[in-house]
Coordinates of N, CA, C and O in Angstrom, one line a residue:
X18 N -8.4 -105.6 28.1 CA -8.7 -104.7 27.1 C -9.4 -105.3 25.8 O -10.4 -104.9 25.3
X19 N -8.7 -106.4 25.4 CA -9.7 -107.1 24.1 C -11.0 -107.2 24.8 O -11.9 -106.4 24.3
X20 N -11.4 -107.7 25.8 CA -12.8 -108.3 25.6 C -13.5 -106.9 25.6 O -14.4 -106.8 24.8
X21 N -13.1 -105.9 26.4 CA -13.8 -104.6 26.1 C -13.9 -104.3 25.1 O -15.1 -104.2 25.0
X22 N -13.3 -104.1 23.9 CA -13.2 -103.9 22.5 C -13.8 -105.2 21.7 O -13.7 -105.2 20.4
X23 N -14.6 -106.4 22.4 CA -15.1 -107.5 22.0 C -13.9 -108.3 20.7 O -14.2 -108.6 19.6
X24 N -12.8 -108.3 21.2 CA -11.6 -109.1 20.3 C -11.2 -110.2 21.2 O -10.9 -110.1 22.4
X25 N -11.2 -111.0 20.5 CA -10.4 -112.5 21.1 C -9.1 -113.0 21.1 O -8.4 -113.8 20.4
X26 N -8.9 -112.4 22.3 CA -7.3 -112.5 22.7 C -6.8 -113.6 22.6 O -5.6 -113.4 22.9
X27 N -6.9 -114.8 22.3 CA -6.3 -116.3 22.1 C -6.0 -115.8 20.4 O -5.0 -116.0 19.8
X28 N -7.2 -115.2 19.9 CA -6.3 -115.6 18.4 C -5.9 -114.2 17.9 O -5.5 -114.1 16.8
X29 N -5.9 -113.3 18.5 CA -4.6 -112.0 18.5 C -3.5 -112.6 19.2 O -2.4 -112.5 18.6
X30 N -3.6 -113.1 20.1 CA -2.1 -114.1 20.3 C -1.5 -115.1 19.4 O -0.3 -115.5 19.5
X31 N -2.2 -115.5 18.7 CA -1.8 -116.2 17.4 C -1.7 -115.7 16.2 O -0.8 -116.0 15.4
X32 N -2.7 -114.5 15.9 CA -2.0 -113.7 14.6 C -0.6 -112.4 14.8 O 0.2 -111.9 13.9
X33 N -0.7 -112.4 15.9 CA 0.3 -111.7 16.1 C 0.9 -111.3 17.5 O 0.9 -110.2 18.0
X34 N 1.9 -112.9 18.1 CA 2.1 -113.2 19.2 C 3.4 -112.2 19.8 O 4.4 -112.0 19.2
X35 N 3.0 -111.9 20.8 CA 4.2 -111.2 22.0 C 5.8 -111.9 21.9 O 6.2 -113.0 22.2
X36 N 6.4 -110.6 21.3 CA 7.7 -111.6 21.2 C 8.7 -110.9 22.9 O 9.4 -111.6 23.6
X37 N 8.6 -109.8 23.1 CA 9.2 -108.8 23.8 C 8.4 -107.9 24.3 O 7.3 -107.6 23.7
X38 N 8.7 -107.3 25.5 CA 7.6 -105.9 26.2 C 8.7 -105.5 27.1 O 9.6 -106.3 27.5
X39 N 8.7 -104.3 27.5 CA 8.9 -103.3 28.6 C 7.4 -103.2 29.1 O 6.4 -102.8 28.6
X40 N 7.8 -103.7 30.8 CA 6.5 -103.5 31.5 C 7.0 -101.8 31.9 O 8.1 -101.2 31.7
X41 N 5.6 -101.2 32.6 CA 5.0 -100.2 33.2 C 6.1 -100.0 34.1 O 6.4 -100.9 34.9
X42 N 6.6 -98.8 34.2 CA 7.5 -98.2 35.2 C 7.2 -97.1 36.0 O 7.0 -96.4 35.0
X43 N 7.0 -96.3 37.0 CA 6.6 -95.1 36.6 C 7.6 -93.7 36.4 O 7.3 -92.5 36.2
X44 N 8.5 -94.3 36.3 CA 9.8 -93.6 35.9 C 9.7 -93.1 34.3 O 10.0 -92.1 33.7
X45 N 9.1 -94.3 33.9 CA 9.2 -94.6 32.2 C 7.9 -93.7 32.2 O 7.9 -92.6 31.7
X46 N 7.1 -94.2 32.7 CA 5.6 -93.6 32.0 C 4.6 -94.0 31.0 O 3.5 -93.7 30.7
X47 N 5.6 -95.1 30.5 CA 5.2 -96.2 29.4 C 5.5 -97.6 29.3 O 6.5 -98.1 29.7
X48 N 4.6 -98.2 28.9 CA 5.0 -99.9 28.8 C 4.9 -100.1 27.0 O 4.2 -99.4 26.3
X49 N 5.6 -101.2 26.5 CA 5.3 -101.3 25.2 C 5.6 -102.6 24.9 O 6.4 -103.2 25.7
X50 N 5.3 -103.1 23.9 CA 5.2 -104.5 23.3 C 5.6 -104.9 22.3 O 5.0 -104.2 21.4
X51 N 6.4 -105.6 21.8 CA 6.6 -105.9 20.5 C 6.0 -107.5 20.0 O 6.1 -108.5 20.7
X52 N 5.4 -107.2 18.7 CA 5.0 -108.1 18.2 C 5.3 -108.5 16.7 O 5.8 -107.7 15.9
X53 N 5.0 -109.8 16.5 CA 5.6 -110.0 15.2 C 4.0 -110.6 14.4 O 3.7 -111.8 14.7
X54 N 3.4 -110.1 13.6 CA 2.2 -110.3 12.5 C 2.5 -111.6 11.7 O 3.6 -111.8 11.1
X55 N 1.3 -112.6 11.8 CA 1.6 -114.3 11.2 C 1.5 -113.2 9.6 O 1.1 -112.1 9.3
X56 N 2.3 -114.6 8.6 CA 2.6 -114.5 7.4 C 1.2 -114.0 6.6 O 1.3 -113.7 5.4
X57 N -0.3 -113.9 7.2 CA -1.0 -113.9 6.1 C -1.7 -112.8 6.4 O -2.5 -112.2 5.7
X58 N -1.1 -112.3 7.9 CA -1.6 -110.6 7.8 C -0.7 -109.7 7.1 O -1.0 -108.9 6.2
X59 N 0.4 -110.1 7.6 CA 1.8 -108.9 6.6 C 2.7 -110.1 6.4 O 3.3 -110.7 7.3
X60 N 2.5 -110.2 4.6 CA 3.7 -111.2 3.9 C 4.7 -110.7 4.4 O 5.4 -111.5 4.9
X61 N 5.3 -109.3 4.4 CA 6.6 -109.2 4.4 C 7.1 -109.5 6.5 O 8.0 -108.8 6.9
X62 N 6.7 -110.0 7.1 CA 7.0 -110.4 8.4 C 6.9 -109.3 9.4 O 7.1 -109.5 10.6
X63 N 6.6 -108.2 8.9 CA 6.6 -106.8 10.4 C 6.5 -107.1 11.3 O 5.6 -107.8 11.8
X64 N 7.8 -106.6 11.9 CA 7.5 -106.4 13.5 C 6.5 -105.6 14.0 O 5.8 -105.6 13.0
X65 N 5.8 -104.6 15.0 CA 4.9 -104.1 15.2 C 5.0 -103.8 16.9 O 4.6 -104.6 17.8
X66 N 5.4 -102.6 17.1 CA 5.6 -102.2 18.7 C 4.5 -101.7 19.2 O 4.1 -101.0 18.3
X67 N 3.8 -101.6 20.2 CA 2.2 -100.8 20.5 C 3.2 -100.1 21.9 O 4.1 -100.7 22.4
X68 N 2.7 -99.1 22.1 CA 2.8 -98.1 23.4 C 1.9 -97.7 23.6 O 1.1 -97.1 22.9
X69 N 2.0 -97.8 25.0 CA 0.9 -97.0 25.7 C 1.1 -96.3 27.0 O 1.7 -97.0 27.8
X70 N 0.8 -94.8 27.7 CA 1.5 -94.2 28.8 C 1.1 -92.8 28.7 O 0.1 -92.5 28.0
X71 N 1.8 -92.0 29.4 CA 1.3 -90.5 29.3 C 1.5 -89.9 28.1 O 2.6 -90.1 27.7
X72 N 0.5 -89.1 27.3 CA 0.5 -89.0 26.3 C 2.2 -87.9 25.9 O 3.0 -88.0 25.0
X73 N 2.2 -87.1 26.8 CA 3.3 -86.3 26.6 C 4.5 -87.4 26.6 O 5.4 -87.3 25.7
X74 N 4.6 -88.2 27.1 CA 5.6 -89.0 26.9 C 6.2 -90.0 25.8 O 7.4 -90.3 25.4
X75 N 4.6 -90.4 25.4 CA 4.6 -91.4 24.3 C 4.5 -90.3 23.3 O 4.5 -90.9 22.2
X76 N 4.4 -89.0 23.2 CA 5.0 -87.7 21.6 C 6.0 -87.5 21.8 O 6.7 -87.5 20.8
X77 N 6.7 -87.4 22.9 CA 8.3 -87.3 23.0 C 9.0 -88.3 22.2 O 10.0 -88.0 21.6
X78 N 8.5 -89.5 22.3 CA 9.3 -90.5 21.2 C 9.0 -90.5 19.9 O 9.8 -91.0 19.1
X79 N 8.0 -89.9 19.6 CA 7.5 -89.9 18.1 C 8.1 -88.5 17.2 O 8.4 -87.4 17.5
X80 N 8.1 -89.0 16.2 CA 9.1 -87.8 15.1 C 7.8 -87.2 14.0 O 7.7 -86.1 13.5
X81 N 6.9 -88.4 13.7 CA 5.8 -88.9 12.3 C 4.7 -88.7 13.1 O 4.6 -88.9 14.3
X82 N 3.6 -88.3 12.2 CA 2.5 -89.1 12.3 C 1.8 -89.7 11.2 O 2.6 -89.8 10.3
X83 N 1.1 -90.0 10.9 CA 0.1 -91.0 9.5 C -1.2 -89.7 9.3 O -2.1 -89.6 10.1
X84 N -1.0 -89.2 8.5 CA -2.2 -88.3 8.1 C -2.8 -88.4 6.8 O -2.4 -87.7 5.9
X85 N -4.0 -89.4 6.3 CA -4.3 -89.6 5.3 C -3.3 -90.8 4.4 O -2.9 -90.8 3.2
X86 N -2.9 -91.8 5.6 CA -1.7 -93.1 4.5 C 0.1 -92.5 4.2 O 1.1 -93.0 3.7
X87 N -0.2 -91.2 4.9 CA 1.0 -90.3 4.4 C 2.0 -90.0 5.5 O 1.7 -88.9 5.9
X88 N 3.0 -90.6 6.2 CA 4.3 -90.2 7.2 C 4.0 -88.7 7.0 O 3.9 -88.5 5.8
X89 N 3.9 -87.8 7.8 CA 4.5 -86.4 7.9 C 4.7 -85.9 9.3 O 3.9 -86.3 10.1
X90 N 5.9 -85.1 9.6 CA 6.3 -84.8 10.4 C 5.3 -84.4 11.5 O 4.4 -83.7 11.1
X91 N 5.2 -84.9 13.2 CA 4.4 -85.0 14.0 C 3.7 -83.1 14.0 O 4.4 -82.2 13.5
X92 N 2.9 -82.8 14.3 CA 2.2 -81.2 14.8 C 1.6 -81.2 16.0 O 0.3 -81.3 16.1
X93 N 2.6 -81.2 17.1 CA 2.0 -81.4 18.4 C 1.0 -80.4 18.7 O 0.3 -80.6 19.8
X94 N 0.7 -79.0 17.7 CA -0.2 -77.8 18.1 C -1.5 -78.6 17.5 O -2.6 -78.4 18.0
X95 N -1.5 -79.3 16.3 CA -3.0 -79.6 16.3 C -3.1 -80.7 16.8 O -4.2 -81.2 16.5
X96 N -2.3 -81.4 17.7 CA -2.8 -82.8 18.3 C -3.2 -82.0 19.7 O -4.5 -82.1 19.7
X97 N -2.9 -81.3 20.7 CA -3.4 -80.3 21.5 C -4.8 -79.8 20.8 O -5.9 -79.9 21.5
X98 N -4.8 -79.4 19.7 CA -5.8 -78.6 19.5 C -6.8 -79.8 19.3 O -7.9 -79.8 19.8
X99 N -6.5 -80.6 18.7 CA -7.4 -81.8 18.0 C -7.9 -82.7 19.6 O -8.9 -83.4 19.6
X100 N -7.2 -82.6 20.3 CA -7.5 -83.6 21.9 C -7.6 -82.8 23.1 O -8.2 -83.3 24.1
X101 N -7.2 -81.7 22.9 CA -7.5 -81.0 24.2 C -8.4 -80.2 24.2 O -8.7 -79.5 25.2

């Protein structure tokens, strides 16, 4: 997926290396990764989880979304409306 996106996966592995993942199940429906961001992308150390899977599945876990820099509660009718 990096080289499709033209990113260089040797130094995404160094700014922000694979510490933990859940592989692909198809039970789960999702796999996810956790990562930890070098000191000079985020001083304060963030961890950083990515998921990816059936979309109904990966909204089931979500509560938020980011709308404009702002947490507000997810609106699964305009993510339907907005994707479907």
């Amino acid at each position: 997926m990096a080289h499709k996106a033209e990113l260089d996966p040797v130094l995404l592995n160094r700014e922000m290396p694979r510490i933990d993942f859940i592989p692909f199940e198809s039970e789960n429906r999702y796999m996810a990764s956790l990562h930890i961001a070098s000191l000079h992308l985020d001083p304060s150390g963030h961890a950083f989880v990515f998921v990816k899977g059936a979309s109904e599945r990966v909204l089931s876990m979500c509560s938020l979304q980011r709308d404009n820099g702002e947490d507000i509660p997810i609106q699964t009718c305009a993510l339907a409306t907005d994707y479907g």
